[in-house]
PDB file of N, CA and C in Angstrom:
ATOM      1  N   MET Z   1     -19.299  43.245  -7.707  1.00  0.00           N
ATOM      2  CA  MET Z   1     -19.296  42.241  -8.741  1.00  0.00           C
ATOM      3  C   MET Z   1     -20.721  41.678  -8.838  1.00  0.00           C
ATOM      4  N   GLU Z   2     -21.232  41.725 -10.007  1.00  0.00           N
ATOM      5  CA  GLU Z   2     -22.606  41.290 -10.236  1.00  0.00           C
ATOM      6  C   GLU Z   2     -22.641  39.821 -10.616  1.00  0.00           C
ATOM      7  N   LEU Z   3     -23.602  39.102 -10.076  1.00  0.00           N
ATOM      8  CA  LEU Z   3     -23.754  37.688 -10.397  1.00  0.00           C
ATOM      9  C   LEU Z   3     -24.519  37.534 -11.703  1.00  0.00           C
ATOM     10  N   ILE Z   4     -24.152  36.529 -12.463  1.00  0.00           N
ATOM     11  CA  ILE Z   4     -24.867  36.217 -13.694  1.00  0.00           C
ATOM     12  C   ILE Z   4     -26.134  35.470 -13.303  1.00  0.00           C
ATOM     13  N   LYS Z   5     -27.157  35.548 -14.128  1.00  0.00           N
ATOM     14  CA  LYS Z   5     -28.426  34.890 -13.838  1.00  0.00           C
ATOM     15  C   LYS Z   5     -28.187  33.393 -13.614  1.00  0.00           C
ATOM     16  N   GLY Z   6     -28.687  32.864 -12.514  1.00  0.00           N
ATOM     17  CA  GLY Z   6     -28.547  31.453 -12.176  1.00  0.00           C
ATOM     18  C   GLY Z   6     -27.269  31.142 -11.406  1.00  0.00           C
ATOM     19  N   GLU Z   7     -26.420  32.147 -11.224  1.00  0.00           N
ATOM     20  CA  GLU Z   7     -25.160  31.942 -10.511  1.00  0.00           C
ATOM     21  C   GLU Z   7     -25.347  32.276  -9.042  1.00  0.00           C
ATOM     22  N   THR Z   8     -24.736  31.465  -8.177  1.00  0.00           N
ATOM     23  CA  THR Z   8     -24.787  31.763  -6.745  1.00  0.00           C
ATOM     24  C   THR Z   8     -23.411  32.259  -6.315  1.00  0.00           C
ATOM     25  N   MET Z   9     -23.351  32.780  -5.119  1.00  0.00           N
ATOM     26  CA  MET Z   9     -22.078  33.264  -4.587  1.00  0.00           C
ATOM     27  C   MET Z   9     -21.084  32.100  -4.445  1.00  0.00           C
ATOM     28  N   THR Z  10     -21.579  30.936  -4.060  1.00  0.00           N
ATOM     29  CA  THR Z  10     -20.724  29.752  -3.926  1.00  0.00           C
ATOM     30  C   THR Z  10     -20.137  29.366  -5.276  1.00  0.00           C
ATOM     31  N   THR Z  11     -20.957  29.400  -6.322  1.00  0.00           N
ATOM     32  CA  THR Z  11     -20.490  29.077  -7.669  1.00  0.00           C
ATOM     33  C   THR Z  11     -19.413  30.054  -8.098  1.00  0.00           C
ATOM     34  N   ARG Z  12     -19.621  31.336  -7.800  1.00  0.00           N
ATOM     35  CA  ARG Z  12     -18.647  32.362  -8.171  1.00  0.00           C
ATOM     36  C   ARG Z  12     -17.317  32.130  -7.449  1.00  0.00           C
ATOM     37  N   ARG Z  13     -17.382  31.815  -6.142  1.00  0.00           N
ATOM     38  CA  ARG Z  13     -16.149  31.554  -5.380  1.00  0.00           C
ATOM     39  C   ARG Z  13     -15.410  30.332  -5.933  1.00  0.00           C
ATOM     40  N   ARG Z  14     -16.165  29.291  -6.261  1.00  0.00           N
ATOM     41  CA  ARG Z  14     -15.541  28.090  -6.832  1.00  0.00           C
ATOM     42  C   ARG Z  14     -14.879  28.414  -8.170  1.00  0.00           C
ATOM     43  N   PHE Z  15     -15.565  29.201  -8.980  1.00  0.00           N
ATOM     44  CA  PHE Z  15     -15.008  29.593 -10.273  1.00  0.00           C
ATOM     45  C   PHE Z  15     -13.724  30.401 -10.071  1.00  0.00           C
ATOM     46  N   ASN Z  16     -13.748  31.359  -9.154  1.00  0.00           N
ATOM     47  CA  ASN Z  16     -12.561  32.179  -8.873  1.00  0.00           C
ATOM     48  C   ASN Z  16     -11.401  31.321  -8.357  1.00  0.00           C
ATOM     49  N   ARG Z  17     -11.711  30.332  -7.502  1.00  0.00           N
ATOM     50  CA  ARG Z  17     -10.677  29.422  -7.022  1.00  0.00           C
ATOM     51  C   ARG Z  17     -10.073  28.630  -8.180  1.00  0.00           C
ATOM     52  N   LEU Z  18     -10.950  28.183  -9.084  1.00  0.00           N
ATOM     53  CA  LEU Z  18     -10.485  27.443 -10.258  1.00  0.00           C
ATOM     54  C   LEU Z  18      -9.571  28.309 -11.122  1.00  0.00           C
ATOM     55  N   VAL Z  19      -9.936  29.576 -11.300  1.00  0.00           N
ATOM     56  CA  VAL Z  19      -9.101  30.507 -12.067  1.00  0.00           C
ATOM     57  C   VAL Z  19      -7.741  30.667 -11.388  1.00  0.00           C
ATOM     58  N   ASP Z  20      -7.727  30.793 -10.072  1.00  0.00           N
ATOM     59  CA  ASP Z  20      -6.466  30.915  -9.334  1.00  0.00           C
ATOM     60  C   ASP Z  20      -5.589  29.671  -9.504  1.00  0.00           C
ATOM     61  N   VAL Z  21      -6.218  28.499  -9.457  1.00  0.00           N
ATOM     62  CA  VAL Z  21      -5.473  27.252  -9.633  1.00  0.00           C
ATOM     63  C   VAL Z  21      -4.870  27.189 -11.029  1.00  0.00           C
ATOM     64  N   VAL Z  22      -5.646  27.565 -12.043  1.00  0.00           N
ATOM     65  CA  VAL Z  22      -5.154  27.550 -13.422  1.00  0.00           C
ATOM     66  C   VAL Z  22      -3.979  28.516 -13.579  1.00  0.00           C
ATOM     67  N   LYS Z  23      -4.077  29.711 -12.992  1.00  0.00           N
ATOM     68  CA  LYS Z  23      -2.967  30.673 -13.055  1.00  0.00           C
ATOM     69  C   LYS Z  23      -1.718  30.099 -12.386  1.00  0.00           C
ATOM     70  N   SER Z  24      -1.918  29.476 -11.228  1.00  0.00           N
ATOM     71  CA  SER Z  24      -0.799  28.881 -10.504  1.00  0.00           C
ATOM     72  C   SER Z  24      -0.158  27.760 -11.318  1.00  0.00           C
ATOM     73  N   LEU Z  25      -0.990  26.934 -11.946  1.00  0.00           N
ATOM     74  CA  LEU Z  25      -0.465  25.853 -12.784  1.00  0.00           C
ATOM     75  C   LEU Z  25       0.307  26.402 -13.974  1.00  0.00           C
ATOM     76  N   ARG Z  26      -0.179  27.487 -14.567  1.00  0.00           N
ATOM     77  CA  ARG Z  26       0.503  28.090 -15.715  1.00  0.00           C
ATOM     78  C   ARG Z  26       1.884  28.592 -15.298  1.00  0.00           C
ATOM     79  N   ILE Z  27       1.947  29.244 -14.130  1.00  0.00           N
ATOM     80  CA  ILE Z  27       3.232  29.741 -13.627  1.00  0.00           C
ATOM     81  C   ILE Z  27       4.178  28.564 -13.370  1.00  0.00           C
ATOM     82  N   SER Z  28       3.660  27.496 -12.735  1.00  0.00           N
ATOM     83  CA  SER Z  28       4.479  26.307 -12.464  1.00  0.00           C
ATOM     84  C   SER Z  28       4.950  25.667 -13.761  1.00  0.00           C
ATOM     85  N   HIS Z  29       4.065  25.603 -14.756  1.00  0.00           N
ATOM     86  CA  HIS Z  29       4.417  25.012 -16.046  1.00  0.00           C
ATOM     87  C   HIS Z  29       5.531  25.811 -16.709  1.00  0.00           C
ATOM     88  N   ASN Z  30       5.424  27.138 -16.684  1.00  0.00           N
ATOM     89  CA  ASN Z  30       6.454  27.983 -17.296  1.00  0.00           C
ATOM     90  C   ASN Z  30       7.798  27.812 -16.592  1.00  0.00           C
ATOM     91  N   ALA Z  31       7.762  27.729 -15.260  1.00  0.00           N
ATOM     92  CA  ALA Z  31       9.006  27.527 -14.509  1.00  0.00           C
ATOM     93  C   ALA Z  31       9.615  26.169 -14.844  1.00  0.00           C
ATOM     94  N   LEU Z  32       8.771  25.159 -14.938  1.00  0.00           N
ATOM     95  CA  LEU Z  32       9.244  23.819 -15.273  1.00  0.00           C
ATOM     96  C   LEU Z  32       9.815  23.779 -16.689  1.00  0.00           C
ATOM     97  N   ALA Z  33       9.158  24.456 -17.619  1.00  0.00           N
ATOM     98  CA  ALA Z  33       9.645  24.500 -19.005  1.00  0.00           C
ATOM     99  C   ALA Z  33      11.024  25.170 -19.060  1.00  0.00           C
ATOM    100  N   GLY Z  34      11.212  26.232 -18.279  1.00  0.00           N
ATOM    101  CA  GLY Z  34      12.519  26.896 -18.223  1.00  0.00           C
ATOM    102  C   GLY Z  34      13.592  25.977 -17.671  1.00  0.00           C
ATOM    103  N   THR Z  35      13.243  25.222 -16.640  1.00  0.00           N
ATOM    104  CA  THR Z  35      14.190  24.272 -16.059  1.00  0.00           C
ATOM    105  C   THR Z  35      14.564  23.192 -17.065  1.00  0.00           C
ATOM    106  N   VAL Z  36      13.576  22.696 -17.788  1.00  0.00           N
ATOM    107  CA  VAL Z  36      13.828  21.659 -18.796  1.00  0.00           C
ATOM    108  C   VAL Z  36      14.752  22.194 -19.887  1.00  0.00           C
ATOM    109  N   ARG Z  37      14.508  23.421 -20.347  1.00  0.00           N
ATOM    110  CA  ARG Z  37      15.381  24.013 -21.373  1.00  0.00           C
ATOM    111  C   ARG Z  37      16.810  24.134 -20.859  1.00  0.00           C
ATOM    112  N   SER Z  38      16.946  24.536 -19.610  1.00  0.00           N
ATOM    113  CA  SER Z  38      18.271  24.667 -19.011  1.00  0.00           C
ATOM    114  C   SER Z  38      18.968  23.304 -18.941  1.00  0.00           C
ATOM    115  N   LEU Z  39      18.226  22.283 -18.526  1.00  0.00           N
ATOM    116  CA  LEU Z  39      18.798  20.940 -18.448  1.00  0.00           C
ATOM    117  C   LEU Z  39      19.182  20.417 -19.826  1.00  0.00           C
ATOM    118  N   GLU Z  40      18.376  20.716 -20.832  1.00  0.00           N
ATOM    119  CA  GLU Z  40      18.708  20.299 -22.196  1.00  0.00           C
ATOM    120  C   GLU Z  40      20.042  20.903 -22.627  1.00  0.00           C
ATOM    121  N   GLY Z  41      20.249  22.177 -22.298  1.00  0.00           N
ATOM    122  CA  GLY Z  41      21.517  22.833 -22.623  1.00  0.00           C
ATOM    123  C   GLY Z  41      22.683  22.169 -21.909  1.00  0.00           C
ATOM    124  N   ASP Z  42      22.486  21.832 -20.622  1.00  0.00           N
ATOM    125  CA  ASP Z  42      23.542  21.162 -19.855  1.00  0.00           C
ATOM    126  C   ASP Z  42      23.878  19.802 -20.456  1.00  0.00           C
ATOM    127  N   VAL Z  43      22.844  19.059 -20.832  1.00  0.00           N
ATOM    128  CA  VAL Z  43      23.059  17.729 -21.413  1.00  0.00           C
ATOM    129  C   VAL Z  43      23.797  17.844 -22.741  1.00  0.00           C
ATOM    130  N   GLU Z  44      23.402  18.797 -23.571  1.00  0.00           N
ATOM    131  CA  GLU Z  44      24.086  18.995 -24.855  1.00  0.00           C
ATOM    132  C   GLU Z  44      25.561  19.325 -24.642  1.00  0.00           C
ATOM    133  N   GLN Z  45      25.840  20.161 -23.653  1.00  0.00           N
ATOM    134  CA  GLN Z  45      27.225  20.527 -23.358  1.00  0.00           C
ATOM    135  C   GLN Z  45      28.021  19.302 -22.886  1.00  0.00           C
ATOM    136  N   MET Z  46      27.406  18.472 -22.032  1.00  0.00           N
ATOM    137  CA  MET Z  46      28.085  17.268 -21.556  1.00  0.00           C
ATOM    138  C   MET Z  46      28.341  16.295 -22.704  1.00  0.00           C
ATOM    139  N   VAL Z  47      27.379  16.158 -23.602  1.00  0.00           N
ATOM    140  CA  VAL Z  47      27.554  15.273 -24.760  1.00  0.00           C
ATOM    141  C   VAL Z  47      28.711  15.765 -25.623  1.00  0.00           C
ATOM    142  N   ASP Z  48      28.788  17.077 -25.838  1.00  0.00           N
ATOM    143  CA  ASP Z  48      29.895  17.635 -26.623  1.00  0.00           C
ATOM    144  C   ASP Z  48      31.244  17.353 -25.963  1.00  0.00           C
ATOM    145  N   LEU Z  49      31.311  17.530 -24.643  1.00  0.00           N
ATOM    146  CA  LEU Z  49      32.558  17.258 -23.925  1.00  0.00           C
ATOM    147  C   LEU Z  49      32.948  15.786 -24.035  1.00  0.00           C
ATOM    148  N   LEU Z  50      31.965  14.906 -23.866  1.00  0.00           N
ATOM    149  CA  LEU Z  50      32.250  13.471 -23.984  1.00  0.00           C
ATOM    150  C   LEU Z  50      32.681  13.105 -25.397  1.00  0.00           C
ATOM    151  N   ARG Z  51      32.033  13.709 -26.384  1.00  0.00           N
ATOM    152  CA  ARG Z  51      32.392  13.451 -27.779  1.00  0.00           C
ATOM    153  C   ARG Z  51      33.848  13.866 -28.030  1.00  0.00           C
ATOM    154  N   ASN Z  52      34.240  15.014 -27.474  1.00  0.00           N
ATOM    155  CA  ASN Z  52      35.628  15.480 -27.625  1.00  0.00           C
ATOM    156  C   ASN Z  52      36.611  14.517 -26.961  1.00  0.00           C
ATOM    157  N   ARG Z  53      36.268  14.029 -25.771  1.00  0.00           N
ATOM    158  CA  ARG Z  53      37.156  13.094 -25.075  1.00  0.00           C
ATOM    159  C   ARG Z  53      37.285  11.790 -25.851  1.00  0.00           C
ATOM    160  N   VAL Z  54      36.176  11.320 -26.421  1.00  0.00           N
ATOM    161  CA  VAL Z  54      36.216  10.093 -27.220  1.00  0.00           C
ATOM    162  C   VAL Z  54      37.118  10.291 -28.428  1.00  0.00           C
ATOM    163  N   ASP Z  55      37.013  11.452 -29.073  1.00  0.00           N
ATOM    164  CA  ASP Z  55      37.876  11.739 -30.228  1.00  0.00           C
ATOM    165  C   ASP Z  55      39.349  11.729 -29.835  1.00  0.00           C
ATOM    166  N   VAL Z  56      39.671  12.336 -28.695  1.00  0.00           N
ATOM    167  CA  VAL Z  56      41.060  12.364 -28.221  1.00  0.00           C
ATOM    168  C   VAL Z  56      41.547  10.941 -27.958  1.00  0.00           C
ATOM    169  N   MET Z  57      40.717  10.143 -27.288  1.00  0.00           N
ATOM    170  CA  MET Z  57      41.104   8.765 -26.981  1.00  0.00           C
ATOM    171  C   MET Z  57      41.268   7.950 -28.266  1.00  0.00           C
ATOM    172  N   ARG Z  58      40.388   8.159 -29.226  1.00  0.00           N
ATOM    173  CA  ARG Z  58      40.469   7.435 -30.500  1.00  0.00           C
ATOM    174  C   ARG Z  58      41.787   7.757 -31.213  1.00  0.00           C
ATOM    175  N   ARG Z  59      42.144   9.058 -31.232  1.00  0.00           N
ATOM    176  CA  ARG Z  59      43.412   9.458 -31.858  1.00  0.00           C
ATOM    177  C   ARG Z  59      44.598   8.842 -31.116  1.00  0.00           C
ATOM    178  N   LYS Z  60      44.510   8.809 -29.790  1.00  0.00           N
ATOM    179  CA  LYS Z  60      45.598   8.250 -28.982  1.00  0.00           C
ATOM    180  C   LYS Z  60      45.768   6.761 -29.269  1.00  0.00           C
ATOM    181  N   VAL Z  61      44.650   6.045 -29.367  1.00  0.00           N
ATOM    182  CA  VAL Z  61      44.711   4.614 -29.672  1.00  0.00           C
ATOM    183  C   VAL Z  61      45.364   4.394 -31.029  1.00  0.00           C
ATOM    184  N   MET Z  62      44.973   5.184 -32.021  1.00  0.00           N
ATOM    185  CA  MET Z  62      45.570   5.053 -33.355  1.00  0.00           C
ATOM    186  C   MET Z  62      47.070   5.324 -33.304  1.00  0.00           C
ATOM    187  N   GLU Z  63      47.458   6.352 -32.554  1.00  0.00           N
ATOM    188  CA  GLU Z  63      48.883   6.696 -32.425  1.00  0.00           C
ATOM    189  C   GLU Z  63      49.663   5.546 -31.787  1.00  0.00           C
ATOM    190  N   ILE Z  64      49.103   4.956 -30.744  1.00  0.00           N
ATOM    191  CA  ILE Z  64      49.794   3.863 -30.050  1.00  0.00           C
ATOM    192  C   ILE Z  64      49.857   2.616 -30.925  1.00  0.00           C
ATOM    193  N   GLU Z  65      48.755   2.318 -31.619  1.00  0.00           N
ATOM    194  CA  GLU Z  65      48.756   1.143 -32.498  1.00  0.00           C
ATOM    195  C   GLU Z  65      49.793   1.300 -33.609  1.00  0.00           C
ATOM    196  N   MET Z  66      49.932   2.514 -34.144  1.00  0.00           N
ATOM    197  CA  MET Z  66      50.958   2.758 -35.166  1.00  0.00           C
ATOM    198  C   MET Z  66      52.349   2.575 -34.565  1.00  0.00           C
ATOM    199  N   TRP Z  67      52.554   3.067 -33.339  1.00  0.00           N
ATOM    200  CA  TRP Z  67      53.842   2.917 -32.659  1.00  0.00           C
ATOM    201  C   TRP Z  67      54.149   1.442 -32.443  1.00  0.00           C
ATOM    202  N   GLN Z  68      53.128   0.673 -32.027  1.00  0.00           N
ATOM    203  CA  GLN Z  68      53.334  -0.755 -31.778  1.00  0.00           C
ATOM    204  C   GLN Z  68      53.734  -1.487 -33.060  1.00  0.00           C
ATOM    205  N   LYS Z  69      53.109  -1.124 -34.174  1.00  0.00           N
ATOM    206  CA  LYS Z  69      53.457  -1.756 -35.452  1.00  0.00           C
ATOM    207  C   LYS Z  69      54.896  -1.425 -35.843  1.00  0.00           C
ATOM    208  N   ALA Z  70      55.322  -0.198 -35.572  1.00  0.00           N
ATOM    209  CA  ALA Z  70      56.675   0.230 -35.932  1.00  0.00           C
ATOM    210  C   ALA Z  70      57.731  -0.375 -35.008  1.00  0.00           C
ATOM    211  N   HIS Z  71      57.348  -0.746 -33.792  1.00  0.00           N
ATOM    212  CA  HIS Z  71      58.301  -1.268 -32.805  1.00  0.00           C
ATOM    213  C   HIS Z  71      57.825  -2.635 -32.309  1.00  0.00           C
ATOM    214  N   GLU Z  72      57.708  -3.580 -33.191  1.00  0.00           N
ATOM    215  CA  GLU Z  72      57.171  -4.901 -32.847  1.00  0.00           C
ATOM    216  C   GLU Z  72      57.900  -5.567 -31.683  1.00  0.00           C
ATOM    217  N   GLY Z  73      59.215  -5.432 -31.606  1.00  0.00           N
ATOM    218  CA  GLY Z  73      59.980  -6.122 -30.569  1.00  0.00           C
ATOM    219  C   GLY Z  73      59.972  -5.423 -29.221  1.00  0.00           C
ATOM    220  N   ALA Z  74      59.565  -4.171 -29.181  1.00  0.00           N
ATOM    221  CA  ALA Z  74      59.633  -3.398 -27.932  1.00  0.00           C
ATOM    222  C   ALA Z  74      58.572  -3.881 -26.946  1.00  0.00           C
ATOM    223  N   HIS Z  75      58.946  -3.885 -25.674  1.00  0.00           N
ATOM    224  CA  HIS Z  75      58.001  -4.331 -24.652  1.00  0.00           C
ATOM    225  C   HIS Z  75      57.446  -3.172 -23.834  1.00  0.00           C
ATOM    226  N   ASP Z  76      58.222  -2.146 -23.636  1.00  0.00           N
ATOM    227  CA  ASP Z  76      57.781  -1.008 -22.828  1.00  0.00           C
ATOM    228  C   ASP Z  76      57.672   0.230 -23.705  1.00  0.00           C
ATOM    229  N   PHE Z  77      56.730   1.068 -23.401  1.00  0.00           N
ATOM    230  CA  PHE Z  77      56.642   2.351 -24.087  1.00  0.00           C
ATOM    231  C   PHE Z  77      55.956   3.354 -23.171  1.00  0.00           C
ATOM    232  N   VAL Z  78      56.029   4.601 -23.529  1.00  0.00           N
ATOM    233  CA  VAL Z  78      55.503   5.674 -22.686  1.00  0.00           C
ATOM    234  C   VAL Z  78      54.339   6.352 -23.393  1.00  0.00           C
ATOM    235  N   LEU Z  79      53.237   6.505 -22.667  1.00  0.00           N
ATOM    236  CA  LEU Z  79      52.090   7.245 -23.189  1.00  0.00           C
ATOM    237  C   LEU Z  79      52.210   8.697 -22.752  1.00  0.00           C
ATOM    238  N   THR Z  80      52.097   9.602 -23.672  1.00  0.00           N
ATOM    239  CA  THR Z  80      52.086  11.021 -23.322  1.00  0.00           C
ATOM    240  C   THR Z  80      51.100  11.747 -24.214  1.00  0.00           C
ATOM    241  N   ARG Z  81      50.816  12.998 -23.915  1.00  0.00           N
ATOM    242  CA  ARG Z  81      49.955  13.865 -24.717  1.00  0.00           C
ATOM    243  C   ARG Z  81      48.557  13.293 -24.963  1.00  0.00           C
ATOM    244  N   GLY Z  82      47.570  14.065 -24.683  1.00  0.00           N
ATOM    245  CA  GLY Z  82      46.214  13.734 -25.073  1.00  0.00           C
ATOM    246  C   GLY Z  82      45.442  12.861 -24.108  1.00  0.00           C
ATOM    247  N   VAL Z  83      46.088  12.349 -23.083  1.00  0.00           N
ATOM    248  CA  VAL Z  83      45.367  11.532 -22.113  1.00  0.00           C
ATOM    249  C   VAL Z  83      45.018  12.418 -20.928  1.00  0.00           C
ATOM    250  N   GLN Z  84      43.723  12.451 -20.588  1.00  0.00           N
ATOM    251  CA  GLN Z  84      43.264  13.369 -19.544  1.00  0.00           C
ATOM    252  C   GLN Z  84      43.121  12.653 -18.202  1.00  0.00           C
ATOM    253  N   GLY Z  85      44.197  12.501 -17.490  1.00  0.00           N
ATOM    254  CA  GLY Z  85      44.132  11.961 -16.145  1.00  0.00           C
ATOM    255  C   GLY Z  85      44.279  10.447 -16.066  1.00  0.00           C
ATOM    256  N   LYS Z  86      44.386   9.986 -14.831  1.00  0.00           N
ATOM    257  CA  LYS Z  86      44.673   8.585 -14.553  1.00  0.00           C
ATOM    258  C   LYS Z  86      43.545   7.659 -15.006  1.00  0.00           C
ATOM    259  N   ALA Z  87      42.292   8.065 -14.826  1.00  0.00           N
ATOM    260  CA  ALA Z  87      41.160   7.210 -15.206  1.00  0.00           C
ATOM    261  C   ALA Z  87      41.164   6.933 -16.705  1.00  0.00           C
ATOM    262  N   ASP Z  88      41.381   7.974 -17.511  1.00  0.00           N
ATOM    263  CA  ASP Z  88      41.454   7.789 -18.960  1.00  0.00           C
ATOM    264  C   ASP Z  88      42.635   6.905 -19.330  1.00  0.00           C
ATOM    265  N   LEU Z  89      43.733   7.104 -18.640  1.00  0.00           N
ATOM    266  CA  LEU Z  89      44.939   6.332 -18.915  1.00  0.00           C
ATOM    267  C   LEU Z  89      44.706   4.850 -18.648  1.00  0.00           C
ATOM    268  N   GLU Z  90      44.069   4.544 -17.515  1.00  0.00           N
ATOM    269  CA  GLU Z  90      43.789   3.150 -17.179  1.00  0.00           C
ATOM    270  C   GLU Z  90      42.800   2.541 -18.167  1.00  0.00           C
ATOM    271  N   LEU Z  91      41.813   3.315 -18.583  1.00  0.00           N
ATOM    272  CA  LEU Z  91      40.849   2.853 -19.580  1.00  0.00           C
ATOM    273  C   LEU Z  91      41.556   2.535 -20.898  1.00  0.00           C
ATOM    274  N   LEU Z  92      42.451   3.416 -21.290  1.00  0.00           N
ATOM    275  CA  LEU Z  92      43.210   3.234 -22.525  1.00  0.00           C
ATOM    276  C   LEU Z  92      44.105   1.991 -22.434  1.00  0.00           C
ATOM    277  N   CYS Z  93      44.781   1.815 -21.316  1.00  0.00           N
ATOM    278  CA  CYS Z  93      45.643   0.645 -21.129  1.00  0.00           C
ATOM    279  C   CYS Z  93      44.821  -0.637 -21.174  1.00  0.00           C
ATOM    280  N   ASP Z  94      43.657  -0.612 -20.546  1.00  0.00           N
ATOM    281  CA  ASP Z  94      42.761  -1.768 -20.573  1.00  0.00           C
ATOM    282  C   ASP Z  94      42.375  -2.115 -22.001  1.00  0.00           C
ATOM    283  N   TYR Z  95      42.013  -1.097 -22.758  1.00  0.00           N
ATOM    284  CA  TYR Z  95      41.597  -1.296 -24.155  1.00  0.00           C
ATOM    285  C   TYR Z  95      42.724  -1.902 -24.985  1.00  0.00           C
ATOM    286  N   LEU Z  96      43.934  -1.432 -24.747  1.00  0.00           N
ATOM    287  CA  LEU Z  96      45.088  -1.902 -25.520  1.00  0.00           C
ATOM    288  C   LEU Z  96      45.621  -3.246 -25.028  1.00  0.00           C
ATOM    289  N   GLY Z  97      45.137  -3.689 -23.866  1.00  0.00           N
ATOM    290  CA  GLY Z  97      45.609  -4.955 -23.316  1.00  0.00           C
ATOM    291  C   GLY Z  97      47.013  -4.866 -22.761  1.00  0.00           C
ATOM    292  N   VAL Z  98      47.352  -3.715 -22.191  1.00  0.00           N
ATOM    293  CA  VAL Z  98      48.672  -3.521 -21.596  1.00  0.00           C
ATOM    294  C   VAL Z  98      48.503  -3.139 -20.134  1.00  0.00           C
ATOM    295  N   GLU Z  99      49.594  -3.194 -19.392  1.00  0.00           N
ATOM    296  CA  GLU Z  99      49.562  -2.886 -17.971  1.00  0.00           C
ATOM    297  C   GLU Z  99      50.225  -1.531 -17.722  1.00  0.00           C
ATOM    298  N   CYS Z 100      49.531  -0.646 -17.013  1.00  0.00           N
ATOM    299  CA  CYS Z 100      50.113   0.648 -16.640  1.00  0.00           C
ATOM    300  C   CYS Z 100      50.966   0.415 -15.397  1.00  0.00           C
ATOM    301  N   VAL Z 101      52.262   0.597 -15.520  1.00  0.00           N
ATOM    302  CA  VAL Z 101      53.172   0.327 -14.414  1.00  0.00           C
ATOM    303  C   VAL Z 101      53.346   1.562 -13.539  1.00  0.00           C
ATOM    304  N   ASP Z 102      53.638   2.679 -14.143  1.00  0.00           N
ATOM    305  CA  ASP Z 102      53.920   3.907 -13.400  1.00  0.00           C
ATOM    306  C   ASP Z 102      53.051   5.005 -13.985  1.00  0.00           C
ATOM    307  N   THR Z 103      51.986   5.376 -13.285  1.00  0.00           N
ATOM    308  CA  THR Z 103      51.099   6.396 -13.846  1.00  0.00           C
ATOM    309  C   THR Z 103      51.305   7.722 -13.138  1.00  0.00           C
ATOM    310  N   ALA Z 104      51.362   8.749 -13.915  1.00  0.00           N
ATOM    311  CA  ALA Z 104      51.396  10.123 -13.414  1.00  0.00           C
ATOM    312  C   ALA Z 104      50.496  10.914 -14.355  1.00  0.00           C
ATOM    313  N   ALA Z 105      50.211  12.143 -14.023  1.00  0.00           N
ATOM    314  CA  ALA Z 105      49.302  12.933 -14.863  1.00  0.00           C
ATOM    315  C   ALA Z 105      49.820  13.005 -16.292  1.00  0.00           C
ATOM    316  N   LYS Z 106      49.053  12.513 -17.223  1.00  0.00           N
ATOM    317  CA  LYS Z 106      49.331  12.571 -18.660  1.00  0.00           C
ATOM    318  C   LYS Z 106      50.611  11.838 -19.078  1.00  0.00           C
ATOM    319  N   ARG Z 107      51.067  10.885 -18.278  1.00  0.00           N
ATOM    320  CA  ARG Z 107      52.259  10.125 -18.652  1.00  0.00           C
ATOM    321  C   ARG Z 107      52.187   8.766 -17.971  1.00  0.00           C
ATOM    322  N   ALA Z 108      52.577   7.716 -18.673  1.00  0.00           N
ATOM    323  CA  ALA Z 108      52.612   6.394 -18.047  1.00  0.00           C
ATOM    324  C   ALA Z 108      53.632   5.512 -18.735  1.00  0.00           C
ATOM    325  N   VAL Z 109      54.351   4.756 -17.942  1.00  0.00           N
ATOM    326  CA  VAL Z 109      55.216   3.722 -18.499  1.00  0.00           C
ATOM    327  C   VAL Z 109      54.352   2.475 -18.572  1.00  0.00           C
ATOM    328  N   VAL Z 110      54.328   1.840 -19.734  1.00  0.00           N
ATOM    329  CA  VAL Z 110      53.409   0.732 -19.971  1.00  0.00           C
ATOM    330  C   VAL Z 110      54.191  -0.517 -20.341  1.00  0.00           C
ATOM    331  N   LYS Z 111      53.769  -1.658 -19.828  1.00  0.00           N
ATOM    332  CA  LYS Z 111      54.382  -2.942 -20.178  1.00  0.00           C
ATOM    333  C   LYS Z 111      53.331  -3.799 -20.864  1.00  0.00           C
ATOM    334  N   LYS Z 112      53.751  -4.540 -21.894  1.00  0.00           N
ATOM    335  CA  LYS Z 112      52.832  -5.469 -22.554  1.00  0.00           C
ATOM    336  C   LYS Z 112      52.517  -6.602 -21.594  1.00  0.00           C
ATOM    337  N   LYS Z 113      51.278  -7.065 -21.597  1.00  0.00           N
ATOM    338  CA  LYS Z 113      50.869  -8.166 -20.706  1.00  0.00           C
ATOM    339  C   LYS Z 113      51.298  -9.497 -21.267  1.00  0.00           C
TER     340      LYS Z 113
END
């Protein structure tokens, strides 16, 4: 390898080290960019899932509110269909201002507070 006029061996080694660092940074940047793209996809998927759950809960609330209007005198009723687990059920009961008395997967006997 021939040195350019005015270049020393030390300068050449420093330049080569700098080139190696830049290559390493480029590889790290590309790996990081791939990770970010992957995370963006995961976040989009989670947002879609949450959006679907919100839609299900919204429909369930509308269904229950319609039932309550039709049965003004009734105190107890049963929630079924569309509720995904106990946590969603308790959240729904809280929103409606009712007490979940007997909860099981996708079913609950509810009493008005």
